[in-house]
Short mmCIF file of C-alpha atoms and ligand atoms in Angstrom, two decimals:
data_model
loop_
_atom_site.label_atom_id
_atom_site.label_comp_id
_atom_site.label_asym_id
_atom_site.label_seq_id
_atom_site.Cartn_x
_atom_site.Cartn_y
_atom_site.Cartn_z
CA UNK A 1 228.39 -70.86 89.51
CA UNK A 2 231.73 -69.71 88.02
CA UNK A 3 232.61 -73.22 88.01
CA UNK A 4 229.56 -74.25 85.76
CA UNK A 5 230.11 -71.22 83.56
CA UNK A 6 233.55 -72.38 82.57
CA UNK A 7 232.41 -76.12 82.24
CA UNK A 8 229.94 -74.77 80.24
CA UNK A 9 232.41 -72.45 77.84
CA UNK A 10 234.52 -75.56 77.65
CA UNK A 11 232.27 -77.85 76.75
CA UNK A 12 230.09 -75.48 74.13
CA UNK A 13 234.32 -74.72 72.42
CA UNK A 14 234.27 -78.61 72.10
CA UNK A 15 231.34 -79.24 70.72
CA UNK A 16 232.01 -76.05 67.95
CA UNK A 17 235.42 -77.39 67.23
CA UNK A 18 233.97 -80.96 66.81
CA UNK A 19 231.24 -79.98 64.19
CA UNK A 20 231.93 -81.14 60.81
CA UNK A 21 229.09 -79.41 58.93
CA UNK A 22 226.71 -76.45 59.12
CA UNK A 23 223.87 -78.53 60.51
CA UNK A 24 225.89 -79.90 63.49
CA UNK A 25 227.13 -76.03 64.32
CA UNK A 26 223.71 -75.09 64.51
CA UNK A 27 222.69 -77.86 66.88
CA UNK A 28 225.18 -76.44 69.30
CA UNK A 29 224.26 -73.01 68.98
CA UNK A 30 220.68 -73.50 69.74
CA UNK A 31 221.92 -75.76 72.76
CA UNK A 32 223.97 -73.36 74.62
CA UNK A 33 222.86 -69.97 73.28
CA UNK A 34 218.99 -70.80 72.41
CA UNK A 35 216.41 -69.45 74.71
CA UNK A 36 216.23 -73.05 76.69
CA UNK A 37 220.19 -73.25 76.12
CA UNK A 38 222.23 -73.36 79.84
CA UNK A 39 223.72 -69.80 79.42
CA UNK A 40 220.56 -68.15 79.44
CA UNK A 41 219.02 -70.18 82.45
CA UNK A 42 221.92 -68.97 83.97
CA UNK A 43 221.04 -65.37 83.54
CA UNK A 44 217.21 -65.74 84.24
CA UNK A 45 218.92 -67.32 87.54
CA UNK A 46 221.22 -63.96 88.47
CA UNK A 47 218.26 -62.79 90.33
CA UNK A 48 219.22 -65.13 93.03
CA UNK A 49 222.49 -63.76 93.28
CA UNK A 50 223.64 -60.94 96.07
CA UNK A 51 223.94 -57.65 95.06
CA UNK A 52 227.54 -57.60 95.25
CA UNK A 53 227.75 -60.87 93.27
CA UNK A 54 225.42 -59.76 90.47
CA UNK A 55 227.79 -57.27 88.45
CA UNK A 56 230.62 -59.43 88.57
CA UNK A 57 228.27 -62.67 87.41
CA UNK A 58 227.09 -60.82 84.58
CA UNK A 59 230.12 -59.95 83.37
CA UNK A 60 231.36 -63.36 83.01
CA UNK A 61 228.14 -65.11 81.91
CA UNK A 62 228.30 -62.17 78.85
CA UNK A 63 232.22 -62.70 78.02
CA UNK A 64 231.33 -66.21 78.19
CA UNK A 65 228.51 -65.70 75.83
CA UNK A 66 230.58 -63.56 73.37
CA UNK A 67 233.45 -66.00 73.39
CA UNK A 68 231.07 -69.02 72.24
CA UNK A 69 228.91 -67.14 69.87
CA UNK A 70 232.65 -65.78 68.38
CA UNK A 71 233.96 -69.23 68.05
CA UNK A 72 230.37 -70.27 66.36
CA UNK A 73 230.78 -67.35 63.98
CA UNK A 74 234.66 -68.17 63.31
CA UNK A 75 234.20 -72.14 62.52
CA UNK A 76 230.82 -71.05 60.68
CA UNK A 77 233.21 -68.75 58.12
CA UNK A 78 235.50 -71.56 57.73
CA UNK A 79 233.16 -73.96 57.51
CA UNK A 80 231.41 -72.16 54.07
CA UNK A 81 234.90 -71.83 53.17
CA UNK A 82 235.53 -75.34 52.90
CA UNK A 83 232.04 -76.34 51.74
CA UNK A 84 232.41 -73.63 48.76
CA UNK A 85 236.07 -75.18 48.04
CA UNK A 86 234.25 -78.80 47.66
CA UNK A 87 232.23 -77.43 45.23
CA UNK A 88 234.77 -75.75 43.65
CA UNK A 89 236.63 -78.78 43.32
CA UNK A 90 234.05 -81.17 42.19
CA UNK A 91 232.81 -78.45 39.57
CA UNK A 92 236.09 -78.16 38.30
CA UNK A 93 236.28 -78.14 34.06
CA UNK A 94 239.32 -80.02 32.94
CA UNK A 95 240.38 -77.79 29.92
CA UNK A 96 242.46 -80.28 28.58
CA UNK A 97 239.35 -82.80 27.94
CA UNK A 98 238.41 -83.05 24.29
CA UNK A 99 235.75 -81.17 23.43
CA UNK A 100 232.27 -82.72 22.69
CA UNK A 101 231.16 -81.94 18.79
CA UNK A 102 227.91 -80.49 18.39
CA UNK A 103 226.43 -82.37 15.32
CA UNK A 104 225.36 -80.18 12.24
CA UNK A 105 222.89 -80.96 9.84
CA UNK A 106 222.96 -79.85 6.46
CA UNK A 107 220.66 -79.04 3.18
CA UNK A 108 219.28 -81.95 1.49
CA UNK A 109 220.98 -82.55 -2.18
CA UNK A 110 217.57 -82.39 -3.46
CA UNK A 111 217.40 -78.63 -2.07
CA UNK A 112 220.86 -77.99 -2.93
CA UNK A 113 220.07 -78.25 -6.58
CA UNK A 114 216.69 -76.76 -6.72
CA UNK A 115 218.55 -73.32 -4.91
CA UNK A 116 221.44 -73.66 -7.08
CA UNK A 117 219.15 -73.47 -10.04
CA UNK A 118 216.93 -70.79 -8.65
CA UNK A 119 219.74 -68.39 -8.20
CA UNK A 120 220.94 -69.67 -11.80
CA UNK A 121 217.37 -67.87 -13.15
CA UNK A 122 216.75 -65.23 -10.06
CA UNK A 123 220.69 -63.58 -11.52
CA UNK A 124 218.90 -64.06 -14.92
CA UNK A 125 215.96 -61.79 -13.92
CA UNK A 126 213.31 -64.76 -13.73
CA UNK A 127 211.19 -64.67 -10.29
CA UNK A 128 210.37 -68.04 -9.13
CA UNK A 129 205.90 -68.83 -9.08
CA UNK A 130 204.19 -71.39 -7.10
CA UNK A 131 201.00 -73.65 -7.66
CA UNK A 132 198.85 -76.15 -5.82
CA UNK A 133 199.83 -80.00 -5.91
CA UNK A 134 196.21 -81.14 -5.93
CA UNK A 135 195.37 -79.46 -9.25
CA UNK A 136 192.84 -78.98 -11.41
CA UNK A 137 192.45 -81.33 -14.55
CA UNK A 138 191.50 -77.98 -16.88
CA UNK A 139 195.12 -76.47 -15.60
CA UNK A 140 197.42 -79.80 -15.49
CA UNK A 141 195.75 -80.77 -18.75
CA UNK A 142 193.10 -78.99 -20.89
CA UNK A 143 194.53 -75.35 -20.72
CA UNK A 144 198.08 -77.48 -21.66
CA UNK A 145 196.54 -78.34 -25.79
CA UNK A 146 195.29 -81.65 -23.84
CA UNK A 147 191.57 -82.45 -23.66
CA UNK A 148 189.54 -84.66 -22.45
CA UNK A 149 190.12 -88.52 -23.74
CA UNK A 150 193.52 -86.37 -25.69
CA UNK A 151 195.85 -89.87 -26.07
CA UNK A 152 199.04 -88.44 -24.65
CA UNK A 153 197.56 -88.26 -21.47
CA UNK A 154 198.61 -91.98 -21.11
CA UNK A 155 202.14 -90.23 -21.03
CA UNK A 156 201.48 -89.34 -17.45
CA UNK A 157 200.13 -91.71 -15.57
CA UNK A 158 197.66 -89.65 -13.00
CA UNK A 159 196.75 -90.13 -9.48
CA UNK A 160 192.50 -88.65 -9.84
CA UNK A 161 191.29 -87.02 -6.86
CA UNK A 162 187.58 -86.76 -8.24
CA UNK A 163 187.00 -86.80 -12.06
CA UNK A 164 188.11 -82.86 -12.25
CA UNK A 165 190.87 -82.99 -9.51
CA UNK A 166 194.30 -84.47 -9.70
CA UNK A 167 198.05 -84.33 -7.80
CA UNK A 168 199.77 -82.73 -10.14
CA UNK A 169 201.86 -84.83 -12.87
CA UNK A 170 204.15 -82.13 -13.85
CA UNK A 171 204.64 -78.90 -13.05
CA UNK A 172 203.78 -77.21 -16.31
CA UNK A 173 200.08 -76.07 -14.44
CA UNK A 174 201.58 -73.37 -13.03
CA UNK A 175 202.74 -72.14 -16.80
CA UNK A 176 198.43 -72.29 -17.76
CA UNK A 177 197.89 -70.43 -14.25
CA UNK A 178 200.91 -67.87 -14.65
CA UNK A 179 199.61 -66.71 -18.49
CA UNK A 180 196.25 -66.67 -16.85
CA UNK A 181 197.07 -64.12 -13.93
CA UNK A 182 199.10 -61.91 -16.32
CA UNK A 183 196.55 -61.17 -18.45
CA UNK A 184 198.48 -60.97 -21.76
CA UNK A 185 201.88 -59.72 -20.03
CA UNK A 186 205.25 -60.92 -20.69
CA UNK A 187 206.52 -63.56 -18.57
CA UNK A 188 209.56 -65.05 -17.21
CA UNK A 189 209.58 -67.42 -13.94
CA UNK A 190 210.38 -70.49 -13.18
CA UNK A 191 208.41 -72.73 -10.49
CA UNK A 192 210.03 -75.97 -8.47
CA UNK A 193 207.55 -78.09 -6.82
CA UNK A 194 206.38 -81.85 -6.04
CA UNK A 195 204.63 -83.84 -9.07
CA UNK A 196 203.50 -87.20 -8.54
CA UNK A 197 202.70 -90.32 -11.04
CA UNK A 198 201.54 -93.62 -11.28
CA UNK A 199 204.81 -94.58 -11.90
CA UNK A 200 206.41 -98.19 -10.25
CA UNK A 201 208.98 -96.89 -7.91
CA UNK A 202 212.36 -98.46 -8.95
CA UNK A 203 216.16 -96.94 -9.52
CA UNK A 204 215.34 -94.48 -11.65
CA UNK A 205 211.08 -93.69 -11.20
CA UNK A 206 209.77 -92.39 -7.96
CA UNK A 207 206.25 -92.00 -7.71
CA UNK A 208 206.82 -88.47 -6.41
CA UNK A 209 209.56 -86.39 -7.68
CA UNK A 210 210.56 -82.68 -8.07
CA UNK A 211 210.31 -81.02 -11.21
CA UNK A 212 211.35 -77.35 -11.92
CA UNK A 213 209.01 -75.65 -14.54
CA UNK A 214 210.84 -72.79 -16.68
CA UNK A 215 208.39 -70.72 -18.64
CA UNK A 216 209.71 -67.28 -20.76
CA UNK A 217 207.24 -65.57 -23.14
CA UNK A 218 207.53 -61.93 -24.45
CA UNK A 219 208.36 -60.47 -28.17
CA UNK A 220 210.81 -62.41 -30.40
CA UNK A 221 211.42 -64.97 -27.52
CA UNK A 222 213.15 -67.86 -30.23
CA UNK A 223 214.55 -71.48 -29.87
CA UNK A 224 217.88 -69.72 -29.79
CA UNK A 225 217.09 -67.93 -26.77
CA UNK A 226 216.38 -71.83 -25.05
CA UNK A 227 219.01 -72.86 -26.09
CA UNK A 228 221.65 -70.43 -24.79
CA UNK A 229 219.14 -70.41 -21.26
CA UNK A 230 219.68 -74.33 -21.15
CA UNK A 231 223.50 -74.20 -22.34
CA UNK A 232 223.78 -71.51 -19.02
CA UNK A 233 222.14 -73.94 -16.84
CA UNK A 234 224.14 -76.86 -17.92
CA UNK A 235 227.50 -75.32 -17.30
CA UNK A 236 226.35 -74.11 -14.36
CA UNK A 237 225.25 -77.74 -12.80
CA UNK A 238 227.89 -79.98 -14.36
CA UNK A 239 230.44 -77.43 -15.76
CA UNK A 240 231.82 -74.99 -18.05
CA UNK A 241 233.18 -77.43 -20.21
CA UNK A 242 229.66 -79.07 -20.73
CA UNK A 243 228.02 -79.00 -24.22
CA UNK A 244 224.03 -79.93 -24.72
CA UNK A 245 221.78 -81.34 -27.90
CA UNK A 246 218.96 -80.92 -28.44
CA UNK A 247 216.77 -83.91 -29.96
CA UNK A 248 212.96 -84.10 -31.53
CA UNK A 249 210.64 -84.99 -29.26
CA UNK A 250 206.69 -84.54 -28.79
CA UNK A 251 205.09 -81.94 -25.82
CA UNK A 252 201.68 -81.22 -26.88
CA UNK A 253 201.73 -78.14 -25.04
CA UNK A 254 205.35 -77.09 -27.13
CA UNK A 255 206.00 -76.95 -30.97
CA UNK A 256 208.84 -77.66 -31.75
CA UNK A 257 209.46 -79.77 -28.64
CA UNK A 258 212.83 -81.38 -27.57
CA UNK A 259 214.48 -83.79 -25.52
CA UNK A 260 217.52 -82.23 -23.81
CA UNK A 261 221.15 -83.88 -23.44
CA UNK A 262 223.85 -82.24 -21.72
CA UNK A 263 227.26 -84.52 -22.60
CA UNK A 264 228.75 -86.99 -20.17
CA UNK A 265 230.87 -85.03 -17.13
CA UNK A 266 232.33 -88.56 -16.59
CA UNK A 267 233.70 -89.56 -19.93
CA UNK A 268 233.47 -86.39 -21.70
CA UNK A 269 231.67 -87.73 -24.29
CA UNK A 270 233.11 -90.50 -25.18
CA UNK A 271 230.87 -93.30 -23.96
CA UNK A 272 230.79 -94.71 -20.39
CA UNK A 273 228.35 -96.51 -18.18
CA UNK A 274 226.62 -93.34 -16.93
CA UNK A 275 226.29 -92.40 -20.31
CA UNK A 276 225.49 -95.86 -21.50
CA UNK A 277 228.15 -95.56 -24.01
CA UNK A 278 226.33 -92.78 -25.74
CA UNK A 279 228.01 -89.77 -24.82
CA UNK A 280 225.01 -87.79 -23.93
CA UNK A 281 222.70 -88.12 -20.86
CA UNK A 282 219.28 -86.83 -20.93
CA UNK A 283 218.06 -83.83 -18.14
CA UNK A 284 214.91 -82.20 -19.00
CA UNK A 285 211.96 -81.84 -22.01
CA UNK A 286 210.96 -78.39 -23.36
CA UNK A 287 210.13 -76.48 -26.57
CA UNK A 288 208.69 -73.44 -27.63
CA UNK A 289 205.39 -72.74 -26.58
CA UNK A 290 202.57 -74.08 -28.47
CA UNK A 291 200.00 -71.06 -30.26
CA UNK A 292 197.01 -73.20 -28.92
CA UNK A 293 198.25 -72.77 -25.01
CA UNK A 294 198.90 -68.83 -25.42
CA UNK A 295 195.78 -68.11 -27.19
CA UNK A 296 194.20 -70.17 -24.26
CA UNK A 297 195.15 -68.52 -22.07
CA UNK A 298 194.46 -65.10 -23.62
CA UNK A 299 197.88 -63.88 -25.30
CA UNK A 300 198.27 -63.37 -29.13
CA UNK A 301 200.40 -65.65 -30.40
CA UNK A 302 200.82 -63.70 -33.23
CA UNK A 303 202.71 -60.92 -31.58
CA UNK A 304 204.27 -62.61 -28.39
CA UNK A 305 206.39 -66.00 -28.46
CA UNK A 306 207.91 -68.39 -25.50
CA UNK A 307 209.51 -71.49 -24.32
CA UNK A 308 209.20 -73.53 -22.05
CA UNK A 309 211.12 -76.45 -20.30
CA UNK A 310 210.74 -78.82 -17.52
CA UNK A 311 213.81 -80.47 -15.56
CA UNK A 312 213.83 -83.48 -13.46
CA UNK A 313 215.78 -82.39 -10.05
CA UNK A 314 216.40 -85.56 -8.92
CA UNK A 315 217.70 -86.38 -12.24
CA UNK A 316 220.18 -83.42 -11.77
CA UNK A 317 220.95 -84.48 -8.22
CA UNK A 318 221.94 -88.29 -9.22
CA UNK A 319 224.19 -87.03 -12.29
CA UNK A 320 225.53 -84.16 -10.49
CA UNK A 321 226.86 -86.08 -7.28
CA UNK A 322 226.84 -89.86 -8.76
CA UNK A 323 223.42 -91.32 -7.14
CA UNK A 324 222.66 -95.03 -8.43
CA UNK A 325 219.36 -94.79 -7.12
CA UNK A 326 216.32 -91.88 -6.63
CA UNK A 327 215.64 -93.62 -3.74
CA UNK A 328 218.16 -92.75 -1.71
CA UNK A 329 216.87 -89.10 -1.39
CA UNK A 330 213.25 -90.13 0.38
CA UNK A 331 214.63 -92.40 2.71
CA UNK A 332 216.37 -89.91 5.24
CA UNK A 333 218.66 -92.43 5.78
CA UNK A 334 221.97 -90.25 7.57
CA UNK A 335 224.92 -91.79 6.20
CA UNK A 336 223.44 -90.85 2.74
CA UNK A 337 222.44 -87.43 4.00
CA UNK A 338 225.83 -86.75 5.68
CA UNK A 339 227.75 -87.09 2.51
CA UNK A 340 226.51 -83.81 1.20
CA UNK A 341 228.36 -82.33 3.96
CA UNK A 342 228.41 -77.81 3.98
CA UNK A 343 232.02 -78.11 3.72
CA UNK A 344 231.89 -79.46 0.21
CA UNK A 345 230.01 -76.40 -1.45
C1 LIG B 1 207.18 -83.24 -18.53
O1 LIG B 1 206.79 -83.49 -17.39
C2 LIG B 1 206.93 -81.94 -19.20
N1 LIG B 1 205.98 -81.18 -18.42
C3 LIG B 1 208.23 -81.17 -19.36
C4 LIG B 1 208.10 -79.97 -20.23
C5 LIG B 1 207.87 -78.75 -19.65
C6 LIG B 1 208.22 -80.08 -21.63
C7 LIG B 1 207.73 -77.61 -20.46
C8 LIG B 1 208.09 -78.98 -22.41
C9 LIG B 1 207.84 -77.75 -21.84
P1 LIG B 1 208.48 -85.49 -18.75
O2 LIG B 1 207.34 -86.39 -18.51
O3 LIG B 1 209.50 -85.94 -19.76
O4 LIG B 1 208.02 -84.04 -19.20
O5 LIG B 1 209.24 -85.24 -17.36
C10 LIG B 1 210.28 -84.30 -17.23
C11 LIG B 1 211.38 -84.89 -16.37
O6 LIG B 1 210.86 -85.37 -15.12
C12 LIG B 1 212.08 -86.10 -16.99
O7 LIG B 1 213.12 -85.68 -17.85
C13 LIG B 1 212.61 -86.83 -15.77
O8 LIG B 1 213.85 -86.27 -15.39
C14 LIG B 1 211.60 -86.48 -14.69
N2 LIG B 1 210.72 -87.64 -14.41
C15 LIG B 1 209.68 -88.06 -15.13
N3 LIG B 1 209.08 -89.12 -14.52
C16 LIG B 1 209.77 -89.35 -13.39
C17 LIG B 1 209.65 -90.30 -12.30
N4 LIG B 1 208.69 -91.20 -12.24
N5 LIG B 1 210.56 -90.23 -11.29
C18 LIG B 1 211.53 -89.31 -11.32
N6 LIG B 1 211.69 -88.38 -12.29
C19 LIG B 1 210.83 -88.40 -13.32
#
């Protein structure tokens, strides 16, 4: 029996140095230690033993026990060890790869502008209003000194909703709806928001665009306060060294109205192509606001006075950053977009 014992040691020491994984080193314990394992028939079978054998039997069948389950534990240890290092080594970060760049987006130019202008008029103490896109003919029109069958209606071509319903063609509602919740208060705000028209899409026209609505009334408010407001945003858009003009024009919601040029930032003012040779390039339409719309709306034109003005943003955009074509800002395409990169604010 001593004999098998040690057969048994040597051949369960084999088997644990042999194993090559975690899996195999269990196999072996269950075989030799496990409850149907050799070792342990060989205690259940002590019983047969003589007295005198028994104490010395046990002994050995117990070292031998010890010494296999301490060569299981010891190859188990260095066993994790080396599984842990494999993992370690396949894990490994090479520091010296080039790093992957995460890809940024940034604003569109379109928002650029409008949020330039806005905190051009927030530092100037305007708050910025809202209104609706699908408006009401009374507020894009009638309350604007434009009925019903008025002619220069044709001037904006309108997308009807139902006979009293409309998109919006400009944004000069939301002056009609500001006088109206103010009851008679003075006003300053200015309001950016999508218009749309019946317009042909081509370089230039986009049947929706983004206007941004200006709107100051209060006492004494003159065309040289417009003036100096529109000289402030000019320089601020295209330059300090940036003059405007103002030319006649026709509003029927303004009187005067004007046409407003700020001069060329390419030539100067000399003539160019972006000017067409003229020197000036055209931004936005405004005037002082017409007695009709004020008393419409409930305010005395007698005692208070405003103006108004209405800017095209895209029209900014393309003279601010050299756009050939309006287009280019609704069709998300990314190597436009990614020109107007953060870094170059
Ligand atoms: C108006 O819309 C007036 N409401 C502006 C105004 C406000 C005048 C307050 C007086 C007082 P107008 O139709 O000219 O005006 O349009 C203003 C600007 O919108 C134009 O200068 C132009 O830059 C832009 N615009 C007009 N039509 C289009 C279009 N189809 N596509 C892109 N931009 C356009």
């Amino acid at each position: 029996m001593e004999q098998q014992l040690k057969q048994l040691e040597q051949e369960a020491l084999a088997k644990i140095e042999a194993a090559s994984n975690l899996k195999e080193l269990n196999d072996v314990r269950v075989a030799y230690l496990g409850k149907k394992g050799p070792i342990t028939d060989l205690l259940k079978g002590m019983g047969k033993l003589s007295p005198e054998e028994r104490p010395k039997m046990g002994a050995l069948v117990n070292t031998v026990r010890e010494n296999v389950t301490n060569q299981l534990e010891a190859r188990i240890t260095i066993l994790e060890e080396q599984a842990i290092q494999e993992q370690l080594e396949k894990e490994s970060i090479d520091v010296t790869l080039p790093g992957r760049k995460i890809r940024t987006g940034n604003r569109h130019p379109l928002t650029r502008v409008i949020e330039e202008i806005e905190d051009l008029f927030l530092s100037m103490g305007y708050e910025i209003a809202e209104g609706p896109e699908v408006e009401k003919d009374y507020y894009n029109f009638e309350a604007l000194n434009l009925p019903k069958g008025h002619p220069a209606r044709d001037m904006q071509d309108t997308f009807y909703i139902t006979e009293e319903t409309l998109l919006r063609t400009h944004t000069s509602p939301v002056q009609a709806r500001t006088m109206e919740a103010k009851k008679g208060e003075p006003i300053r705000i200015i309001c950016p928001g999508k218009v749309f028209r019946r317009d042909n899409d081509d370089a230039t026209h986009s049947h929706q665009f983004m206007q941004i609505e200006g709107l100051v009334i209060g006492e004494n408010i003159r065309m040289s306060d417009l003036k100096g407001t529109l000289d402030a945003l000019a320089k601020r858009m295209f330059g300090e060294e940036r003059e405007i003009r103002l030319r006649p024009s026709f509003f029927p919601f303004t009187e005067p109205s004007v046409e407003v040029d700020v001069s060329c930032h390419k030539c100067g003012g000399t003539g160019c192509n972006v000017c067409k040779q003229t020197g000036w390039i055209e931004i936005l339409g405004a005037g002082m606001v017409h007695p009709n719309v004020l008393e419409m709306a409930g305010y005395d034109s007698k005692k208070l006075s405003g103006f108004a003005f209405g800017i095209g943003a895209e029209r900014i955009a393309m003279l601010k950053y050299g756009v050939d074509d309006i287009r280019h800002f609704y069709t998300n395409d990314i190597r436009f977009l990614s020109q107007f990169h953060r870094t170059e604010e």
